[in-house]
């Protein structure tokens, strides 16, 4: 047995410290009736709020399975491009990952505003998460 298993066995299987109370008979209260099983189960009802949480995580995981994460160098380029577009209003083609559909989409338009705190860039009528942008290309020029 490895050392970890020995420690676990000693911690969880060693009942020697409880020998003085092991054989004491159970004391039934005369003031309070025993709690029925349904009421006892209701004590754990707050955990019921997590009931559909695993399904939600699986759904989001399925959506993000198609996402290709950018490198740090790509992120820096995209941020520089966004800063440039703040000062120079140019029409661009943005390739970004749509959180709702789980696919990459293209958006053609002008950069309106950037909320750096929320990490979002607003193009015409669409708000895009900056980290979901894969590329930004000018529509009129080949270099950017």
Short mmCIF file of C-alpha atoms in Angstrom, two decimals, residues 16-100:
data_model
loop_
_atom_site.label_atom_id
_atom_site.label_comp_id
_atom_site.label_asym_id
_atom_site.label_seq_id
_atom_site.Cartn_x
_atom_site.Cartn_y
_atom_site.Cartn_z
CA UNK A 16 -9.94 4.12 18.79
CA UNK A 17 -10.51 7.70 19.91
CA UNK A 18 -14.27 7.02 20.10
CA UNK A 19 -14.16 3.81 22.16
CA UNK A 20 -15.45 5.54 25.29
CA UNK A 21 -18.75 6.45 23.56
CA UNK A 22 -19.14 3.52 21.14
CA UNK A 23 -21.31 1.33 23.40
CA UNK A 24 -23.43 4.02 25.01
CA UNK A 25 -27.12 3.39 24.23
CA UNK A 26 -28.99 5.89 22.06
CA UNK A 27 -30.91 8.46 24.09
CA UNK A 28 -34.44 9.11 22.84
CA UNK A 29 -35.65 12.61 23.77
CA UNK A 30 -38.80 12.76 25.88
CA UNK A 31 -39.51 16.37 24.89
CA UNK A 32 -39.19 16.08 21.13
CA UNK A 33 -40.73 13.54 18.83
CA UNK A 34 -38.37 11.94 16.34
CA UNK A 35 -38.24 13.77 13.02
CA UNK A 36 -40.02 11.97 10.21
CA UNK A 37 -38.10 11.09 7.05
CA UNK A 38 -39.79 13.71 4.85
CA UNK A 39 -38.86 16.56 7.20
CA UNK A 40 -35.34 15.19 7.48
CA UNK A 41 -35.08 15.22 3.68
CA UNK A 42 -36.26 18.85 3.53
CA UNK A 43 -33.19 19.88 5.51
CA UNK A 44 -31.18 19.20 2.36
CA UNK A 45 -33.59 20.99 0.00
CA UNK A 46 -31.24 23.98 -0.58
CA UNK A 47 -29.00 21.62 -2.55
CA UNK A 48 -31.93 21.08 -4.89
CA UNK A 49 -31.08 24.44 -6.46
CA UNK A 50 -28.10 22.72 -8.08
CA UNK A 51 -30.34 20.10 -9.71
CA UNK A 52 -30.00 21.22 -13.34
CA UNK A 53 -26.51 22.66 -12.97
CA UNK A 54 -24.71 19.64 -14.48
CA UNK A 55 -26.96 19.78 -17.55
CA UNK A 56 -26.19 23.47 -17.98
CA UNK A 57 -22.44 22.84 -17.75
CA UNK A 58 -22.68 20.02 -20.31
CA UNK A 59 -24.68 22.24 -22.67
CA UNK A 60 -22.08 25.04 -22.48
CA UNK A 61 -19.26 22.52 -22.86
CA UNK A 62 -20.86 21.22 -26.05
CA UNK A 63 -21.15 24.78 -27.39
CA UNK A 64 -17.50 25.56 -26.64
CA UNK A 65 -16.16 22.30 -28.10
CA UNK A 66 -15.82 24.00 -31.49
CA UNK A 67 -13.98 27.06 -30.16
CA UNK A 68 -10.33 27.44 -31.10
CA UNK A 69 -8.54 29.50 -28.47
CA UNK A 70 -6.14 32.19 -29.65
CA UNK A 71 -2.54 32.52 -28.52
CA UNK A 72 -1.23 35.38 -26.40
CA UNK A 73 0.44 36.89 -29.47
CA UNK A 74 -2.86 36.80 -31.39
CA UNK A 75 -4.65 38.44 -28.46
CA UNK A 76 -2.11 41.29 -28.43
CA UNK A 77 -2.59 41.85 -32.17
CA UNK A 78 -6.37 41.95 -31.79
CA UNK A 79 -6.13 44.45 -28.93
CA UNK A 80 -3.80 46.67 -30.98
CA UNK A 81 -6.22 46.47 -33.90
CA UNK A 82 -9.15 47.45 -31.67
CA UNK A 83 -7.20 50.41 -30.27
CA UNK A 84 -6.37 51.49 -33.82
CA UNK A 85 -10.03 51.20 -34.84
CA UNK A 86 -11.05 53.43 -31.92
CA UNK A 87 -9.12 56.30 -33.50
CA UNK A 88 -9.68 55.42 -37.17
CA UNK A 89 -13.25 54.49 -38.13
CA UNK A 90 -12.78 51.83 -40.79
CA UNK A 91 -15.13 49.11 -42.00
CA UNK A 92 -13.85 45.70 -40.91
CA UNK A 93 -14.67 42.02 -41.16
CA UNK A 94 -14.57 40.43 -37.69
CA UNK A 95 -14.38 36.66 -37.33
CA UNK A 96 -15.64 35.80 -33.83
CA UNK A 97 -16.99 32.90 -31.81
CA UNK A 98 -20.70 33.30 -31.03
CA UNK A 99 -21.44 32.08 -27.47
CA UNK A 100 -25.09 31.45 -28.26
#
